PDB file of C-alpha atoms in Angstrom:
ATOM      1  CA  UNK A 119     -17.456 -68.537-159.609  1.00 40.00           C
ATOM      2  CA  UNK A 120     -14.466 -66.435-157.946  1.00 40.00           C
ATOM      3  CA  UNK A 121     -13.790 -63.364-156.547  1.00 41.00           C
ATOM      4  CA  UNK A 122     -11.041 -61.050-157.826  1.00 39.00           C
ATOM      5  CA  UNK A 123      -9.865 -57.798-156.982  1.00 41.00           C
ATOM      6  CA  UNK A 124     -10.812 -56.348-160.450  1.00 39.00           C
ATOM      7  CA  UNK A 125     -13.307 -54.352-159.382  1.00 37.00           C
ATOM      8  CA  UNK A 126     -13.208 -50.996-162.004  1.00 41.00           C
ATOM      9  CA  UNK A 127     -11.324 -52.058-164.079  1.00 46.00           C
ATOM     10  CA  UNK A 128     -11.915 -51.818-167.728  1.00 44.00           C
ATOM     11  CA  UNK A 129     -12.503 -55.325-169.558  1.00 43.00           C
ATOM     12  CA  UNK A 130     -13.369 -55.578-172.937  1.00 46.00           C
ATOM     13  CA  UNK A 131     -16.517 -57.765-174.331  1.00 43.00           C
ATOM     14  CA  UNK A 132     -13.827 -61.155-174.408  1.00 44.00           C
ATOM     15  CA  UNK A 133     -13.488 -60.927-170.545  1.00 42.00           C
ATOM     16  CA  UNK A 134     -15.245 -64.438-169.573  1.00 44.00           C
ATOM     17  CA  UNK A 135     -18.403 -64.351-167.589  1.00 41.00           C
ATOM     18  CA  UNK A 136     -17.678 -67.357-165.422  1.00 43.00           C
ATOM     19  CA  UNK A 137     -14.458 -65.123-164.263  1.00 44.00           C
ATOM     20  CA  UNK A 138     -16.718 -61.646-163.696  1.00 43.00           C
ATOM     21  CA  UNK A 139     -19.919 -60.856-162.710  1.00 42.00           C
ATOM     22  CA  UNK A 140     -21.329 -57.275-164.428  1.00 37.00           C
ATOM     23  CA  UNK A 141     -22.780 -54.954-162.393  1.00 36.00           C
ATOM     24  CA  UNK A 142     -25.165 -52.725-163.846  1.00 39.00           C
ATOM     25  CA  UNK A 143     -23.799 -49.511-164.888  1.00 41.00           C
ATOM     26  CA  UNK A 144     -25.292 -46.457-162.984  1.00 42.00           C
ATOM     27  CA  UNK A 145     -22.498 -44.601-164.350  1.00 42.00           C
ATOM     28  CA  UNK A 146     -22.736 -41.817-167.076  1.00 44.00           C
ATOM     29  CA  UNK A 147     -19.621 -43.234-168.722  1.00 42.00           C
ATOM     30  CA  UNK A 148     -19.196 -45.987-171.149  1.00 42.00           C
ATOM     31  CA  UNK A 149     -17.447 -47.268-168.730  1.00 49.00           C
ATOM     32  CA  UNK A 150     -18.212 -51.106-167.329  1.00 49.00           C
ATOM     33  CA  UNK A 151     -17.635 -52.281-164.122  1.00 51.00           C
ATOM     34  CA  UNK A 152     -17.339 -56.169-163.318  1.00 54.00           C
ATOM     35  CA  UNK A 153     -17.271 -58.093-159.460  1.00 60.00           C
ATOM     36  CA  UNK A 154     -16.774 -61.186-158.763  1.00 62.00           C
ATOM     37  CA  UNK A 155     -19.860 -63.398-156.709  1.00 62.00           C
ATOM     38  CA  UNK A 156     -18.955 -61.570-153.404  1.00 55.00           C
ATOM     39  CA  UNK A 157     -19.455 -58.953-151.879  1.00 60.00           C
ATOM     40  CA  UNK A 158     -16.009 -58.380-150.315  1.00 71.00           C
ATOM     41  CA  UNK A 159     -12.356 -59.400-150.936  1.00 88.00           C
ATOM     42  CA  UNK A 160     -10.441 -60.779-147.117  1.00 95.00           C
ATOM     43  CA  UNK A 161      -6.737 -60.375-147.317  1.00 97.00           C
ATOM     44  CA  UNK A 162      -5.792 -63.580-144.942  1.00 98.00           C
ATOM     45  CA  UNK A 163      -2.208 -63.066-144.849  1.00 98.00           C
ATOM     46  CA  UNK A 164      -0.121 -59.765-145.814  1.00 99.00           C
ATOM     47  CA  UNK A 165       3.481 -60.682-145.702  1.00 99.00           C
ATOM     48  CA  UNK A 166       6.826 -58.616-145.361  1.00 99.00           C
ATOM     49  CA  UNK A 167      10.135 -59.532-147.341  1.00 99.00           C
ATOM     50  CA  UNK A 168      12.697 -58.053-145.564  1.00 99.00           C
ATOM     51  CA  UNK A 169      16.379 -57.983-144.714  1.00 98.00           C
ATOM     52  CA  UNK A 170      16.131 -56.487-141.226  1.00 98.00           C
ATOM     53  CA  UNK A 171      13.354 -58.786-139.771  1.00 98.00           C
ATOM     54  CA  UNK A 172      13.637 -57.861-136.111  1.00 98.00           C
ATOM     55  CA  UNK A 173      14.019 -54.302-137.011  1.00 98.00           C
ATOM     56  CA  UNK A 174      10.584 -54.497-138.869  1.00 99.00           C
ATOM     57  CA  UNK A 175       8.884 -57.385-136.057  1.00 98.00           C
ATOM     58  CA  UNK A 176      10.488 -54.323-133.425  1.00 98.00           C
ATOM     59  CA  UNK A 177       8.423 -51.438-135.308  1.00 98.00           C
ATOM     60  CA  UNK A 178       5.186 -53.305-136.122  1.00 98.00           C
ATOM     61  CA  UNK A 179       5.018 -54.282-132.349  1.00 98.00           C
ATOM     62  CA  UNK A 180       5.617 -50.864-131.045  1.00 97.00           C
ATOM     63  CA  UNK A 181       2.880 -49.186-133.755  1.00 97.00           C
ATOM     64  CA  UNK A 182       0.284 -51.895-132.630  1.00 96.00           C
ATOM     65  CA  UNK A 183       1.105 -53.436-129.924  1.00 96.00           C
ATOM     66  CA  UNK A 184       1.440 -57.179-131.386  1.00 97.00           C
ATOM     67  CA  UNK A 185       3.724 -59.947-130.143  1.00 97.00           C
ATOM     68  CA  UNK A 186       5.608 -61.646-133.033  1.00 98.00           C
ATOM     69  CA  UNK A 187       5.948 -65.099-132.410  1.00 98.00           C
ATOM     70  CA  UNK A 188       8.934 -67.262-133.757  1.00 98.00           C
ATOM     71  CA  UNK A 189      10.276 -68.031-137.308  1.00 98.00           C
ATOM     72  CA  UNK A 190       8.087 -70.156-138.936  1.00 97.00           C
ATOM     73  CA  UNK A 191       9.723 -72.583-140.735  1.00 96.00           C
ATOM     74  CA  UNK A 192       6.657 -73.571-143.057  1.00 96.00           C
ATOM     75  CA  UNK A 193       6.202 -69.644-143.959  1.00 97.00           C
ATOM     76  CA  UNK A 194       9.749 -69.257-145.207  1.00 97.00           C
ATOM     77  CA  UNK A 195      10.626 -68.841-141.652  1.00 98.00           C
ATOM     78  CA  UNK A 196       8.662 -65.821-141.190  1.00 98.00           C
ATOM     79  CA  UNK A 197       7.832 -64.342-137.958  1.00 99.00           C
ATOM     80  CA  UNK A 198       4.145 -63.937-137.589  1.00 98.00           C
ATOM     81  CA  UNK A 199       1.228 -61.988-135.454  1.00 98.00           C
ATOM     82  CA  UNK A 200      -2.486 -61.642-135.998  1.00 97.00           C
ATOM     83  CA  UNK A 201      -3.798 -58.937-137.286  1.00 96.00           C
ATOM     84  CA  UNK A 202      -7.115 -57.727-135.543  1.00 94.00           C
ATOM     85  CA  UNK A 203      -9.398 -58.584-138.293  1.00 93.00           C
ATOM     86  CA  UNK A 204      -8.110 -61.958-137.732  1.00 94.00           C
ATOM     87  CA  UNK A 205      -5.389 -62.538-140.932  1.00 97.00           C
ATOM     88  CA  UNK A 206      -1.882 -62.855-140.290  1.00 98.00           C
ATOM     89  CA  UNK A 207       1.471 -60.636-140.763  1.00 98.00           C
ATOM     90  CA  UNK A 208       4.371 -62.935-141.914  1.00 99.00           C
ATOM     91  CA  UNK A 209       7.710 -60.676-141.747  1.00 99.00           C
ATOM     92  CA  UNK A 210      10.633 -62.800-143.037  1.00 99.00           C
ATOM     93  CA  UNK A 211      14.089 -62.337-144.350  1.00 99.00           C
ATOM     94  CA  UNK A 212      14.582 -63.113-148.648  1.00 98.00           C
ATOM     95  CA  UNK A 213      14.824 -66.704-149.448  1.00 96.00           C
ATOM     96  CA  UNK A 214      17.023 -66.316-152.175  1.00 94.00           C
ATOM     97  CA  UNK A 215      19.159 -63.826-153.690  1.00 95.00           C
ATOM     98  CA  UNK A 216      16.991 -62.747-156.383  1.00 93.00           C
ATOM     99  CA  UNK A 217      13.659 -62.014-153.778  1.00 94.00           C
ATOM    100  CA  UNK A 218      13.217 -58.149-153.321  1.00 96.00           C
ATOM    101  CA  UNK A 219      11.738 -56.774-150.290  1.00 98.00           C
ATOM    102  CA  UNK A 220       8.281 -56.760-151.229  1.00 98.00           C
ATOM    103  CA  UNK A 221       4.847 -56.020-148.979  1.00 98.00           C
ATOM    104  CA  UNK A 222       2.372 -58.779-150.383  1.00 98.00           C
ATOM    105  CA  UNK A 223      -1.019 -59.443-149.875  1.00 98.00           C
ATOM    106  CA  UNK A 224      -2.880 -63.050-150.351  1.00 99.00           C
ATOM    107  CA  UNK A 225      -6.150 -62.447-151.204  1.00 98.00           C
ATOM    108  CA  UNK A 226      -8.427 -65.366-149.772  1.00 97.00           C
ATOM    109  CA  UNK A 227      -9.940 -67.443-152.559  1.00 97.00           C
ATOM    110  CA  UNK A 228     -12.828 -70.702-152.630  1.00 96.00           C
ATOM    111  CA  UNK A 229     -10.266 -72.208-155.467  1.00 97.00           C
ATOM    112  CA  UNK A 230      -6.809 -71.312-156.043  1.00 98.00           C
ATOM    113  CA  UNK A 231      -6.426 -73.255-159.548  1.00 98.00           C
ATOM    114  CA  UNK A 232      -9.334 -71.055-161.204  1.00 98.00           C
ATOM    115  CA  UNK A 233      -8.292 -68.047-159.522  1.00 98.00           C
ATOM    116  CA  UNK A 234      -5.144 -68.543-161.215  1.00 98.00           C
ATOM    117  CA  UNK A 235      -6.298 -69.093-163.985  1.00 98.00           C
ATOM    118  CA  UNK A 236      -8.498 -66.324-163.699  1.00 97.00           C
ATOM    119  CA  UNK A 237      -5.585 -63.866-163.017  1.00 98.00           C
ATOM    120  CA  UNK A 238      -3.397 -64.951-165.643  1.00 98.00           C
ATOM    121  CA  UNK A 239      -6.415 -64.376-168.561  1.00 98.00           C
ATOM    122  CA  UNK A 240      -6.230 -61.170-167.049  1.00 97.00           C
ATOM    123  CA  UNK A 241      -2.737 -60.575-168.310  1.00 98.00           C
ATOM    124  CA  UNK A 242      -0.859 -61.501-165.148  1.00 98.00           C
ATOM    125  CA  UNK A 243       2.538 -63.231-164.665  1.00 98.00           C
ATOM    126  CA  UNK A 244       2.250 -66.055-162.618  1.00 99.00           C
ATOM    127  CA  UNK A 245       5.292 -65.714-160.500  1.00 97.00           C
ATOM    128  CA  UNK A 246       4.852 -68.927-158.169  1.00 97.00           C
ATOM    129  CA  UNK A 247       1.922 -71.638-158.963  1.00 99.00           C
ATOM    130  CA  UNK A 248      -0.536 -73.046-156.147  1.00 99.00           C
ATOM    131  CA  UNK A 249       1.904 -74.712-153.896  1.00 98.00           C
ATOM    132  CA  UNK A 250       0.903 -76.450-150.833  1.00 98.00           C
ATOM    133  CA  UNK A 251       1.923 -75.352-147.570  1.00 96.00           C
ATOM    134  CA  UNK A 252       1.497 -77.933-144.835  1.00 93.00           C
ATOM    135  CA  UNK A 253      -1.018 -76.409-142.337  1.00 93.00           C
ATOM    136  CA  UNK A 254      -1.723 -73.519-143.779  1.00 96.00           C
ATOM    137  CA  UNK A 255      -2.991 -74.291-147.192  1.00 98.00           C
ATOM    138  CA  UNK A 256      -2.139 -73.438-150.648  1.00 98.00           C
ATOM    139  CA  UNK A 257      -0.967 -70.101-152.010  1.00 98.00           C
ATOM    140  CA  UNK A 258       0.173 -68.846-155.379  1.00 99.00           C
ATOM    141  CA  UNK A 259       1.814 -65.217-156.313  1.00 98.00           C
ATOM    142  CA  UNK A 260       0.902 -63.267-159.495  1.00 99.00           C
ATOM    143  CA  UNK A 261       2.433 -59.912-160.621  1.00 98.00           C
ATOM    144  CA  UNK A 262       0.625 -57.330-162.198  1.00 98.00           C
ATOM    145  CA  UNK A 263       1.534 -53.817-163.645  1.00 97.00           C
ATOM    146  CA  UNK A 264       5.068 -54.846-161.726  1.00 96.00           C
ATOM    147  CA  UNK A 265       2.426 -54.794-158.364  1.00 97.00           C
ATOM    148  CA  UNK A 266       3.264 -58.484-156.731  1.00 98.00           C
ATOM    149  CA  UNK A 267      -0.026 -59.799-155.518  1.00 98.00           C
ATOM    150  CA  UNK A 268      -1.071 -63.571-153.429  1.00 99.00           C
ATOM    151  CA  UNK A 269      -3.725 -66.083-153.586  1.00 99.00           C
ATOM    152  CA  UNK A 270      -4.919 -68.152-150.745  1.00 98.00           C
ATOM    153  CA  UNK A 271      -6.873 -71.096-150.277  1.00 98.00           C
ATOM    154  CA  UNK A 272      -7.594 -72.774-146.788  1.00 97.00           C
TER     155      UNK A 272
END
């Protein structure tokens, strides 16, 4: 069983249980709400696409007082800093001409293959498949409702 960030949203009577949990409705409405197995969602890493990445590492740092450290070659050569719940910002520059900036959070997941699975039942694009990433684990990127959204497995 996964977790999802679906939380509210309307499913119809197709939407697999092994994806969703329901939740009994205390609601007035017809409406159903579904969770996944926990309790919580973690974002573990909310990443920056930008093309001024000191300018944003400079603003961050003065905001929160964070040291970026150096471009990460195995993040796409993004600069990183923990955050104080204990994920990571990764601010880095486009990789390729057709990358937007984008802010992007990866969800953390138990299993990356259902969750994308999971995600693209649900009627999402799957913009980048699980792909390892040496020390950090895998990730995978889905866009929703145009809304660009990550997956990540330790």
């Amino acid at each position: 069983m996964i977790a999802l960030p679906i939380l509210g949203c309307n499913h119809d009577e197709t939407t697999p249980t092994s994806a969703v949990e329901s939740v009994p409705d205390t609601s007035t409405s017809n409406e159903k709400r579904y969770t996944g197995d926990k309790e919580t969602m973690r974002v573990h890493y909310l990443e920056i696409v930008t093309k001024n990445v000191d300018a944003a590492c400079d603003i961050y740092a003065g905001i929160h007082s964070v040291t970026f450290g150096d471009a990460d070659q195995s993040l796409g050569g993004a600069r990183t800093a923990r955050m104080s719940d204990g994920a990571t910002m990764g601010i880095r520059a486009p990789m390729h001409d057709g990358e937007k900036p984008v802010t992007r959070a990866y969800m953390l997941v138990d299993d990356i293959e259902a969750s994308v699975a999971a995600a693209k039942y649900s009627g999402a694009e799957i913009a980048v498949p699980p792909m390892e990433i040496p020390g950090h684990g895998k990730c995978a990127i889905y866009i929703q409702g145009g809304i660009e959204a990550g997956l990540w497995q330790l």
